[in-house]
């Protein structure tokens, strides 16, 4: 205990606190800029860690990471553009609330849910890291395939008013993932001899295009109509709207469930925060008392999505630290940073580097506190963006989206992808087809192909591998039950008509 | 009244659901037919690079046909009046390739603001200059990401 | 009014394009180098192992040159997009260098049918290399690769070996199998991390990651053992693990990272650059940074590097053809 206090004391140095402050601010701002994602923010912070102690380096990177994921929700609420793919679900309710003038309340919900899930994630990381890691290793190719199928089924069954539109949207997403190099051998598909097409449809530009650019088109269309009718399209913001803690905690069921989904998905190598937030959002809608509010501006929806994607952050450290297996690109960068510090993550890190791990745990909680305080200040300032007339705001957003899309890979091809995705997103919005299933299909498409082929190779084309383990059987039962109950509901509704 | 109707109706295109569904199905039919020429056969009797494209394309085609049948009575309205914004994004794209990013963003912001009915010249000037400057500060100075240049910056 | 505005703006945009042609002059070969900012193109995403190497080179070079050295990530196509962009550049002025890796230069042009070959480059120098090893979990009965080969010969097609399908590791392991007549099945993975996950989770029996260091934590804990190394000499951190050469297989290989410029760069400038960059690559500062990144500083001068790449390109071409992986 004395040594623990000593470590805590040594962690609370001015340098570490300043690093966390700077990292949090930087992460939040980069996360909030459409097109720039958290991976880029963390990568930019790497050269700074060359000159830091291990705990300091981890503190800086964790601050950038967690706040970057949170920052994505700020632009999701204010501009209708998810700053990171993980915030795509937050857009539906957050932006709807901002349109009604309740942006402050939506931002509060996103912030509180993020901090809540962050604390849950950190606690679980500390208590059960090695146990969860062993469980995660049991996820072979067949279990991964079923997890992807499960995510797709959940999202397309629940996300949309019409079952068919949801399914079509997710299969379009899956087909976007088949362009470019195939995930197994890298052999080109549908490239038509153009080398740029090898990278296929790039995720971030697609995200920016489908959400942001299409929104500019929609708003311009609204503007032309409003002009013809002599109305204004600018919505005054309700300055007093805020979320009371009492209301926030009335969603405790959703919060806890979403955080746990986030932690679970985060512990699996290879699945990221977007999957978690999509699944948890759909589950929340399924079990909510007011499912009709989802998509129209439901605080519960924001909580579900944000709690899940921030729950992932804490859990992402589990495979990283205990197995030395980074689960996604961001933790892969952190792995690189740790190696540069002379630390090898893996089974021995807890015994050999125990002090560093304890220091890391302490800094993770400091990060949560900074997130709460900074988020509160940032929200207050940034809500003013909505008071800018749309005629000025949207041209500026267009430029930012353009710059953000370009800078991911420094190529104009990505900008073209963004423009095409923008037109596609506009068509989606006009035929009332949900964008979310397309996005999740796209994100999971190559993962699904890879794990499906891997399972078939492993079992020599024998489909029984999909019921070959207890986890796989559980997944199959859940999927069948979900589809069945949906059909049952559909039949019942038809009979009543 | 008369003017309002004229503007409102201009550029609106109404398409029946069956046309939307059939259009999507047609795209996927073409993609399915392209698979043999566009996807190289890789090792593996079943587990090769063509399995997934075939699976996805055929599913999508069936679903799109279902969409066409289910929504044949629905009508979807597209507003072609958004072309100035599509044009703006294309202007920015081609402008960046020739003139360079910063110059063309000044032009495109001014153009978009005029299209959104801003007529106050100093607001236009201020926005169209300040935005690229802040992008320069944030991206190039702050994060060392260089925006593309053409014959100008 | 609207149309007037549109016409006006289009005019502003189109007019300069008319003057755009011919305004660019050919860059003359400079004797002084470097006099301005240098760009290192990294064909991998920010934060990866190659990117960290590139950033280490940049930080050392910047301190020596006194002018900025910037890393630009041009990711995509399994590192072929950035590589091809440099390969096909006609503006070789010495200020844009590729941080090239073996896969993109010697393997992928064959398997993917790309528009470049090592002839499109002039090498400036090899920077570093890694130790490639064969790993498996500690509970497997094999203690050296010879044990595995005998087992695989007795049970043809029974064992799954995880490596990127059609990638460098696949080709090298296939060569080893061809030498001995052992038969195995490939369990395809995308990167070293996935490879380790497959090995630890028991999905595959043997793993051939690009660098055995991916499992360093498990090796230290005794959960994973290294059966053999592909490199010429034993690794300092694994004194007990033999190389394939020692075991009597005529196979040695170490994946490298090199600096390259497009072939359009004038020869006189290339000579000058080789000298300037040699000092950077051989500097103790860089060696320290590379060692931290688990890369072995392994300098080869420009001419040697060029020969190595061309030889490996030819060798791999033949193996890939015989394995039936070549693009038509």
XYZ file of C-alpha atoms in Angstrom, chain A:
497
model
C 0.000 0.000 0.000
C 2.812 2.355 0.867
C 4.460 1.654 -2.453
C 1.170 2.286 -4.215
C 0.883 5.710 -2.581
C 4.463 6.388 -3.552
C 3.681 5.615 -7.172
C 0.578 7.800 -7.061
C 2.654 10.581 -5.622
C 5.326 10.202 -8.248
C 2.670 10.213 -10.949
C 1.237 13.554 -9.871
C 4.160 15.536 -11.170
C 3.629 18.852 -12.853
C 5.146 17.494 -16.047
C 2.677 14.626 -16.311
C -0.265 16.854 -15.537
C 0.842 19.352 -18.175
C 1.338 16.561 -20.704
C -2.141 15.218 -20.012
C -3.587 18.705 -20.307
C -1.873 19.353 -23.629
C -2.660 15.874 -24.913
C -6.319 16.118 -23.950
C -6.739 19.477 -25.628
C -4.919 18.371 -28.757
C -6.846 15.091 -28.949
C -10.201 16.778 -28.491
C -9.542 19.363 -31.183
C -8.152 16.903 -33.730
C -10.970 14.470 -32.936
C -13.507 17.209 -33.520
C -12.156 18.189 -36.940
C -14.033 16.177 -39.575
C -11.689 13.939 -41.527
C -8.852 14.001 -39.029
C -9.128 11.000 -36.812
C -7.655 9.897 -33.537
C -5.096 7.629 -35.184
C -3.506 10.645 -36.826
C -3.525 12.594 -33.561
C -1.781 9.774 -31.702
C 0.743 9.314 -34.522
C 1.612 13.010 -34.420
C 2.273 12.777 -30.694
C 4.725 9.858 -31.156
C 7.924 11.843 -31.919
C 7.399 13.786 -28.683
C 7.510 10.544 -26.698
C 11.076 9.876 -27.912
C 12.142 12.290 -25.169
C 9.848 11.161 -22.351
C 9.836 8.562 -19.580
C 7.578 5.520 -20.169
C 4.788 6.645 -17.832
C 4.899 10.148 -19.247
C 4.738 8.832 -22.789
C 1.772 6.618 -21.993
C 0.038 9.471 -20.179
C 0.374 11.727 -23.200
C -0.796 9.091 -25.688
C -3.704 7.950 -23.527
C -4.846 11.531 -23.099
C -4.765 12.075 -26.872
C -6.497 8.742 -27.528
C -9.375 9.019 -25.056
C -10.096 12.655 -25.705
C -9.802 12.132 -29.448
C -12.536 9.508 -29.326
C -14.635 11.866 -27.223
C -13.867 14.850 -29.493
C -15.475 12.989 -32.367
C -18.835 13.414 -30.695
C -18.517 17.201 -30.489
C -18.587 17.687 -34.236
C -21.145 14.891 -34.514
C -23.548 16.922 -32.403
C -22.715 20.398 -33.650
C -22.180 19.812 -37.358
C -23.704 16.403 -38.022
C -20.245 15.118 -38.982
C -18.727 12.322 -36.923
C -15.176 13.427 -36.131
C -14.201 9.756 -35.870
C -16.010 6.710 -37.325
C -16.936 5.711 -33.781
C -19.180 8.754 -33.422
C -21.323 7.896 -36.449
C -24.190 6.749 -34.220
C -24.011 9.870 -32.120
C -24.845 11.910 -35.206
C -28.396 10.613 -35.487
C -29.607 11.825 -32.126
C -27.025 14.483 -31.361
C -27.507 16.395 -34.580
C -31.280 16.022 -34.352
C -31.138 17.623 -30.905
C -28.899 20.431 -32.150
C -31.407 21.122 -34.894
C -34.055 21.491 -32.214
C -31.866 23.959 -30.347
C -30.765 21.506 -27.636
C -27.126 21.207 -28.627
C -25.889 21.907 -25.099
C -27.958 19.097 -23.658
C -26.729 16.685 -26.328
C -23.107 17.648 -25.706
C -23.579 17.180 -21.980
C -25.010 13.718 -22.560
C -22.090 12.757 -24.792
C -19.552 14.054 -22.291
C -21.065 12.435 -19.207
C -21.548 9.126 -20.996
C -17.958 9.181 -22.240
C -16.527 9.892 -18.817
C -18.786 7.303 -17.199
C -17.768 4.589 -19.645
C -14.166 5.638 -19.329
C -14.214 5.062 -15.583
C -15.979 1.711 -16.050
C -13.467 0.677 -18.706
C -10.492 1.636 -16.539
C -11.873 -0.224 -13.547
C -12.443 -3.400 -15.542
C -8.992 -3.084 -17.065
C -7.464 -3.003 -13.602
C -9.574 -5.778 -12.125
C -9.860 -8.387 -14.856
C -7.191 -7.676 -17.462
C -5.517 -11.058 -17.635
C -8.754 -13.039 -17.418
C -10.385 -11.058 -20.259
C -7.265 -11.419 -22.361
C -7.353 -15.203 -22.104
C -11.012 -15.117 -23.077
C -10.253 -12.883 -26.063
C -7.731 -15.421 -27.353
C -10.546 -17.959 -27.636
C -11.963 -15.831 -30.441
C -10.758 -17.721 -33.485
C -11.797 -17.090 -37.091
C -15.231 -18.725 -36.801
C -16.135 -16.726 -33.683
C -14.997 -13.544 -35.409
C -17.149 -14.280 -38.439
C -20.175 -14.802 -36.228
C -19.461 -11.615 -34.289
C -19.462 -9.646 -37.552
C -22.658 -11.320 -38.718
C -24.206 -10.553 -35.335
C -23.229 -6.875 -35.578
C -24.627 -6.594 -39.106
C -27.878 -8.301 -38.159
C -28.383 -6.125 -35.089
C -27.690 -2.897 -36.927
C -29.768 -3.589 -40.016
C -32.717 -5.055 -38.122
C -33.040 -2.180 -35.725
C -31.592 0.906 -37.318
C -34.210 1.567 -39.921
C -37.936 2.069 -40.318
C -38.000 -0.515 -43.079
C -36.300 -3.900 -42.807
C -35.543 -4.064 -46.525
C -33.923 -0.636 -46.657
C -31.728 -1.539 -43.690
C -30.620 -4.804 -45.278
C -29.964 -3.189 -48.639
C -27.967 -0.440 -46.947
C -25.769 -2.924 -45.116
C -25.156 -5.049 -48.201
C -24.147 -1.896 -50.115
C -21.674 -1.262 -47.306
C -20.352 -4.817 -47.585
C -19.904 -4.364 -51.313
C -17.932 -1.136 -50.868
C -15.462 -3.250 -48.913
C -14.882 -5.567 -51.870
C -13.327 -2.845 -54.034
C -9.556 -2.530 -53.981
C -7.175 -5.212 -52.733
C -8.649 -8.395 -51.370
C -7.785 -8.765 -47.695
C -6.166 -12.198 -48.014
C -3.703 -12.083 -50.873
C -3.797 -8.420 -51.833
C -4.806 -9.231 -55.378
C -6.549 -6.281 -57.031
C -10.329 -6.231 -57.469
C -12.299 -3.810 -59.633
C -9.343 -1.484 -59.989
C -9.721 -1.074 -63.761
C -5.959 -0.753 -63.976
C -5.845 2.367 -61.797
C -3.298 2.113 -58.993
C -5.190 4.510 -56.731
C -8.113 2.112 -56.792
C -5.924 -0.445 -55.021
C -6.768 1.180 -51.714
C -10.424 0.831 -52.665
C -12.948 3.088 -51.040
C -11.164 4.818 -48.175
C -13.079 4.899 -44.902
C -12.560 8.393 -43.521
C -13.322 10.281 -46.771
C -16.436 8.121 -47.224
C -17.537 8.980 -43.720
C -16.963 12.693 -44.237
C -18.680 12.633 -47.612
C -21.750 10.651 -46.607
C -22.383 12.695 -43.496
C -20.930 16.163 -44.003
C -20.958 16.876 -47.704
C -24.412 15.373 -48.166
C -25.607 17.543 -45.281
C -24.342 20.638 -47.113
C -26.379 19.529 -50.135
C -29.484 18.878 -48.045
C -29.173 22.174 -46.205
C -28.680 24.055 -49.456
C -31.804 22.458 -50.842
C -33.688 23.464 -47.683
C -32.225 26.939 -47.965
C -33.431 27.373 -51.547
C -36.924 26.301 -50.534
C -36.933 28.493 -47.452
C -35.737 31.412 -49.521
C -38.597 30.869 -51.926
C -40.967 30.912 -48.987
C -39.213 33.838 -47.364
C -38.180 31.962 -44.180
C -34.876 31.632 -42.398
C -33.202 28.272 -41.860
C -31.170 29.294 -38.846
C -32.359 27.766 -35.580
C -31.827 29.759 -32.381
C -30.071 27.711 -29.694
C -31.663 27.313 -26.307
C -28.962 28.668 -24.012
C -30.465 27.169 -20.883
C -30.816 23.618 -22.155
C -28.666 21.319 -20.106
C -28.714 17.775 -18.838
C -29.290 17.294 -15.136
C -27.358 14.492 -13.494
C -30.642 13.063 -12.316
C -31.895 12.676 -15.862
C -28.522 11.339 -16.940
C -28.476 8.613 -14.321
C -32.042 7.632 -15.100
C -30.480 5.940 -18.122
C -28.244 3.821 -15.913
C -29.296 0.571 -17.553
C -28.281 1.774 -20.995
C -25.078 3.292 -19.633
C -23.924 0.149 -17.911
C -24.902 -2.158 -20.745
C -23.250 0.058 -23.355
C -20.067 0.428 -21.352
C -19.866 -3.336 -20.930
C -20.429 -3.912 -24.649
C -17.639 -1.421 -25.262
C -15.302 -3.175 -22.841
C -16.066 -6.593 -24.296
C -15.530 -5.522 -27.911
C -12.464 -3.523 -26.931
C -10.820 -6.574 -25.396
C -11.095 -8.507 -28.677
C -8.156 -7.845 -30.961
C -9.285 -6.522 -34.301
C -12.641 -4.960 -33.443
C -12.799 -1.258 -32.810
C -14.937 1.400 -31.171
C -17.217 1.794 -34.215
C -18.470 -1.791 -33.979
C -19.102 -1.357 -30.272
C -21.071 1.850 -30.637
C -23.193 0.499 -33.490
C -24.086 -2.665 -31.597
C -24.810 -0.865 -28.348
C -26.913 1.816 -30.043
C -29.068 -0.813 -31.710
C -29.369 -2.843 -28.514
C -30.408 0.298 -26.625
C -33.067 1.067 -29.200
C -34.356 -2.489 -28.982
C -34.738 -2.426 -25.251
C -35.655 1.230 -24.728
C -39.005 2.340 -23.336
C -39.124 5.024 -26.022
C -37.655 3.442 -29.152
C -39.557 5.920 -31.322
C -37.406 8.763 -29.996
C -34.242 7.178 -31.370
C -33.106 9.151 -34.373
C -35.303 12.098 -33.442
C -33.073 13.330 -30.649
C -32.941 10.788 -27.854
C -30.561 11.411 -24.945
C -30.536 7.669 -24.365
C -29.250 7.078 -27.900
C -26.359 9.480 -27.402
C -25.499 7.822 -24.108
C -25.539 4.361 -25.680
C -23.268 5.283 -28.550
C -20.779 7.374 -26.581
C -20.582 5.046 -23.591
C -19.740 2.158 -25.912
C -17.033 3.883 -27.898
C -15.309 5.222 -24.828
C -15.688 1.902 -23.035
C -13.510 0.472 -25.790
C -10.618 2.817 -24.920
C -9.896 1.369 -21.514
C -10.394 -2.196 -22.672
C -8.136 -1.727 -25.694
C -5.234 -1.737 -23.241
C -6.084 -5.283 -22.175
C -4.753 -7.221 -25.191
C -2.039 -4.596 -25.599
C -0.587 -4.940 -22.129
C -1.286 -8.564 -21.265
C -0.630 -10.250 -24.601
C 1.369 -7.616 -26.430
C -1.256 -7.743 -29.170
C -2.522 -4.337 -30.222
C -6.209 -4.594 -31.127
C -6.471 -1.671 -33.517
C -4.345 0.923 -35.282
C -4.200 3.270 -32.315
C -3.040 0.669 -29.822
C -0.609 -0.532 -32.485
C 0.956 2.922 -32.402
C 1.075 2.767 -28.611
C 2.749 -0.626 -28.857
C 5.393 0.984 -31.036
C 5.838 3.770 -28.500
C 6.237 1.297 -25.645
C 8.804 -0.691 -27.581
C 10.709 2.534 -28.213
C 10.781 3.024 -24.455
C 12.417 -0.359 -24.057
C 9.283 -1.991 -22.666
C 7.954 -5.156 -24.216
C 4.242 -5.562 -23.587
C 3.349 -9.180 -22.903
C 2.798 -11.654 -20.119
C 5.778 -10.431 -18.094
C 5.023 -6.741 -18.187
C 2.943 -6.867 -15.001
C 5.701 -8.476 -12.969
C 8.691 -6.727 -14.526
C 7.185 -3.299 -15.036
C 4.617 -3.280 -12.242
C 5.385 0.286 -11.232
C 4.872 1.547 -14.743
C 1.546 -0.270 -15.000
C 0.327 1.206 -11.723
C 1.468 4.618 -12.917
C -0.470 4.063 -16.133
C -3.617 3.168 -14.199
C -3.350 6.340 -12.169
C -2.872 8.480 -15.259
C -5.879 6.851 -16.928
C -8.080 8.129 -14.124
C -6.473 11.569 -14.282
C -7.310 11.584 -17.997
C -10.988 10.973 -17.199
C -11.053 13.960 -14.851
C -9.384 16.182 -17.440
C -11.853 14.981 -20.037
C -14.761 16.036 -17.864
C -13.390 19.491 -17.093
C -11.992 20.303 -20.522
C -15.028 18.846 -22.260
C -17.288 21.081 -20.226
C -15.285 24.199 -21.131
C -14.921 23.194 -24.769
C -18.647 22.481 -25.166
C -19.560 25.857 -23.784
C -17.318 27.632 -26.274
C -18.002 25.461 -29.272
C -21.789 25.652 -29.037
C -21.371 29.186 -30.342
C -20.506 27.633 -33.705
C -24.202 27.019 -34.124
C -24.934 30.731 -33.867
C -22.909 31.313 -37.012
C -25.291 31.735 -39.964
C -25.381 28.610 -42.152
C -24.354 30.634 -45.181
C -20.960 31.177 -43.544
C -20.686 27.940 -41.576
C -21.157 25.502 -44.461
C -18.578 26.989 -46.841
C -16.039 26.763 -44.013
C -17.058 23.167 -43.231
C -16.612 22.266 -46.879
C -13.004 23.495 -46.800
C -12.272 21.701 -43.519
C -13.739 18.428 -44.811
C -11.669 18.754 -47.940
C -8.451 19.397 -46.028
C -9.226 16.600 -43.564
C -9.928 14.032 -46.292
C -6.784 14.975 -48.164
C -4.479 14.781 -45.207
C -5.202 11.187 -44.197
C -3.048 9.801 -47.018
C -1.964 12.992 -48.746
C -3.774 12.102 -51.926
C -6.394 13.788 -54.080
C -7.986 10.403 -54.750
C -9.424 10.499 -51.237
C -10.979 13.879 -51.974
C -12.674 12.428 -55.030
C -13.970 9.552 -52.903
C -15.379 12.139 -50.496
C -17.229 14.016 -53.244
C -18.752 10.830 -54.692
C -19.718 9.649 -51.196
C -21.337 13.048 -50.657
C -23.621 12.598 -53.659
C -24.374 9.032 -52.555
C -25.188 10.244 -49.048
C -27.575 12.809 -50.511
C -29.415 10.071 -52.415
C -29.585 8.006 -49.203
C -31.102 10.889 -47.293
C -33.647 11.518 -50.040
C -34.873 7.933 -50.264
C -34.809 7.731 -46.470
C -32.338 4.884 -46.353
C -30.222 4.750 -43.170
C -26.514 5.499 -43.593
C -25.425 3.629 -40.453
C -25.805 0.054 -41.823
C -23.812 1.001 -44.924
C -21.060 2.335 -42.741
C -20.935 -0.670 -40.427
C -21.081 -3.010 -43.428
C -18.176 -1.165 -44.955
C -16.128 -1.176 -41.750
C -16.784 -4.869 -41.110
C -16.784 -6.069 -44.716
C -13.143 -6.970 -45.070
C -13.062 -8.360 -41.537
C -15.982 -10.595 -42.441
C -14.394 -11.801 -45.670
C -11.093 -12.454 -43.940
C -12.484 -14.371 -41.015
C -14.895 -16.311 -43.221
C -12.116 -17.451 -45.540
C -9.838 -18.163 -42.583
C -12.512 -20.363 -40.994
C -13.053 -22.250 -44.229
C -9.314 -22.739 -44.711
C -8.898 -23.895 -41.131
C -11.753 -26.409 -41.411
C -11.024 -27.386 -45.025
C -14.368 -26.033 -46.304
C -16.373 -27.685 -43.567
C -19.184 -25.434 -42.331
C -19.444 -27.241 -39.011
C -16.678 -24.994 -37.691
C -19.380 -22.362 -37.092
C -20.895 -24.523 -34.355
C -17.567 -25.924 -33.241
C -17.117 -24.100 -29.934
C -19.372 -22.954 -27.073
C -18.885 -19.283 -28.006
C -19.801 -19.974 -31.627
C -22.925 -21.900 -30.620
C -23.980 -19.064 -28.311
C -23.602 -16.572 -31.144
C -25.610 -18.712 -33.542
C -28.436 -19.040 -30.994
C -28.502 -15.283 -30.344
C -28.572 -14.470 -34.060
C -31.371 -16.950 -34.751
C -33.385 -15.645 -31.789
C -32.987 -12.026 -32.929
C -34.034 -12.672 -36.505
C -36.890 -14.883 -35.293
C -38.256 -12.335 -32.856
C -38.119 -9.660 -35.525
C -40.118 -11.771 -37.929
C -42.583 -12.608 -35.208
C -43.077 -8.902 -34.476
C -43.489 -8.192 -38.168
C -46.134 -10.900 -38.570
C -47.980 -9.657 -35.500
C -48.018 -6.111 -36.832
C -49.376 -7.349 -40.138
C -52.132 -9.337 -38.488
C -53.220 -6.331 -36.474
C -53.587 -4.326 -39.647
